Amino acid sequence: QVQLVESGGGLVQAGGSLRLSCAASGRTFNAMGWFRQAPGKEREFVSAMRWSPLTTSYAYSVKGRFTMSRNNDKSAVYLQMNSLKPEDTAVYYCAAGDAAYTEYEKYDYWGQGTQVTVSS
């Protein structure tokens, strides 16, 4: 059974940092991604990583502030979020699939989400 479990969300002041984790089990994947969804808005791409060759992409809105990484056995990914802004407030989801898509519809597996709230 495939499972993706996120952790690390919380409440932080603007300018602060949080680190999200996503642990994957049940099968191996070629890529994983992070998405977020704010109330009343569409789910939007944040970052994605492909294992081979190792490449990472970011949404323009988070580039330079967020960093995606993974562990050595590719069973977990992380999202280090620095210089957080109130507009980063959302439920953050990790996803896994065959390629590092930026479109959420193309991912087959999803975590349950973790809330990130940035206060001004």
Short mmCIF file of C-alpha atoms in Angstrom, two decimals:
data_model
loop_
_atom_site.label_atom_id
_atom_site.label_comp_id
_atom_site.label_asym_id
_atom_site.label_seq_id
_atom_site.Cartn_x
_atom_site.Cartn_y
_atom_site.Cartn_z
CA GLN A 1 0.00 0.00 0.00
CA VAL A 2 1.45 3.35 -1.03
CA GLN A 3 1.59 5.99 1.67
CA LEU A 4 2.87 9.55 1.69
CA VAL A 5 2.96 11.20 5.09
CA GLU A 6 3.75 14.88 5.51
CA SER A 7 4.88 16.56 8.70
CA GLY A 8 6.43 19.81 9.85
CA GLY A 9 3.69 22.34 9.27
CA GLY A 10 2.74 24.94 11.82
CA LEU A 11 2.33 28.60 12.65
CA VAL A 12 5.23 30.97 12.04
CA GLN A 13 5.71 34.70 11.83
CA ALA A 14 6.52 36.39 8.56
CA GLY A 15 10.22 36.11 7.84
CA GLY A 16 10.49 32.83 9.70
CA SER A 17 11.30 29.33 8.51
CA LEU A 18 9.73 25.89 8.49
CA ARG A 19 10.89 22.53 7.19
CA LEU A 20 8.34 20.10 5.80
CA SER A 21 8.99 16.39 5.46
CA CYS A 22 7.28 13.76 3.37
CA ALA A 23 7.94 10.06 3.93
CA ALA A 24 7.01 7.66 1.13
CA SER A 25 6.43 3.93 1.49
CA GLY A 26 4.95 1.07 -0.50
CA ARG A 27 6.83 1.53 -3.77
CA THR A 28 9.56 3.52 -5.43
CA PHE A 29 8.99 6.58 -7.59
CA ASN A 30 10.89 8.51 -10.23
CA ALA A 31 9.93 11.91 -8.89
CA MET A 32 8.17 13.76 -6.10
CA GLY A 33 6.67 17.18 -5.79
CA TRP A 34 5.24 19.73 -3.39
CA PHE A 35 1.99 21.58 -3.99
CA ARG A 36 -0.08 23.93 -1.87
CA GLN A 37 -3.69 25.00 -1.68
CA ALA A 38 -4.99 28.10 0.02
CA PRO A 39 -8.69 28.47 0.92
CA GLY A 40 -10.76 29.22 -2.15
CA LYS A 41 -7.85 28.75 -4.53
CA GLU A 42 -6.64 26.06 -6.89
CA ARG A 43 -3.91 23.68 -5.85
CA GLU A 44 -0.67 25.17 -7.12
CA PHE A 45 2.78 23.87 -7.89
CA VAL A 46 5.58 24.66 -5.46
CA SER A 47 8.52 22.41 -6.29
CA ALA A 48 9.36 19.07 -7.91
CA MET A 49 12.39 16.84 -8.03
CA ARG A 50 13.37 14.10 -10.46
CA TRP A 51 15.86 11.51 -9.32
CA SER A 52 17.73 10.76 -12.54
CA PRO A 53 19.20 12.96 -13.62
CA LEU A 54 18.76 14.83 -10.37
CA THR A 55 16.90 18.03 -11.18
CA THR A 56 14.71 20.33 -9.15
CA SER A 57 12.24 22.96 -10.27
CA TYR A 58 10.46 25.70 -8.35
CA ALA A 59 7.51 28.00 -8.78
CA TYR A 60 8.57 31.57 -9.41
CA SER A 61 6.86 32.70 -6.22
CA VAL A 62 9.10 30.54 -4.01
CA LYS A 63 12.37 30.50 -5.95
CA GLY A 64 15.26 31.61 -3.78
CA ARG A 65 13.28 31.09 -0.56
CA PHE A 66 12.34 27.39 -0.68
CA THR A 67 14.67 24.45 -1.17
CA MET A 68 13.58 20.90 -1.94
CA SER A 69 15.84 18.00 -1.04
CA ARG A 70 15.67 14.25 -0.54
CA ASN A 71 17.31 11.54 1.51
CA ASN A 72 19.79 9.04 0.07
CA ASP A 73 17.36 6.17 -0.47
CA LYS A 74 14.73 8.45 -2.07
CA SER A 75 12.12 7.48 0.51
CA ALA A 76 11.67 11.01 1.82
CA VAL A 77 11.69 14.55 0.53
CA TYR A 78 11.92 17.81 2.38
CA LEU A 79 10.93 21.39 1.74
CA GLN A 80 12.97 24.00 3.57
CA MET A 81 10.96 27.21 3.56
CA ASN A 82 12.74 30.43 4.49
CA SER A 83 11.67 34.08 4.49
CA LEU A 84 8.06 32.99 4.75
CA LYS A 85 5.33 35.43 3.78
CA PRO A 86 1.64 35.55 4.74
CA GLU A 87 0.79 34.60 1.14
CA ASP A 88 2.60 31.29 1.70
CA THR A 89 -0.23 30.27 4.04
CA ALA A 90 -1.81 27.10 2.68
CA VAL A 91 -2.15 23.37 3.12
CA TYR A 92 1.00 21.83 1.68
CA TYR A 93 0.83 18.45 -0.03
CA CYS A 94 3.52 16.13 -1.27
CA ALA A 95 2.94 14.03 -4.35
CA ALA A 96 4.76 11.18 -6.06
CA GLY A 97 4.78 9.87 -9.60
CA ASP A 98 6.70 8.97 -12.70
CA ALA A 99 8.06 12.41 -13.55
CA ALA A 100 8.57 15.84 -12.00
CA TYR A 101 5.37 17.38 -13.30
CA THR A 102 4.24 20.87 -12.43
CA GLU A 103 0.60 19.92 -13.05
CA TYR A 104 -1.05 18.39 -10.02
CA GLU A 105 -3.40 16.26 -12.14
CA LYS A 106 -0.45 14.18 -13.36
CA TYR A 107 0.53 12.82 -9.96
CA ASP A 108 -0.87 9.47 -8.87
CA TYR A 109 -0.17 9.56 -5.16
CA TRP A 110 -0.77 12.23 -2.53
CA GLY A 111 -0.19 12.83 1.13
CA GLN A 112 -2.86 14.09 3.50
CA GLY A 113 -1.45 17.61 3.67
CA THR A 114 0.03 19.74 6.42
CA GLN A 115 -1.10 23.24 7.33
CA VAL A 116 1.35 26.12 7.11
CA THR A 117 0.18 29.45 8.52
CA VAL A 118 2.32 32.57 8.28
CA SER A 119 1.23 35.51 10.39
CA SER A 120 2.03 39.10 9.50
#
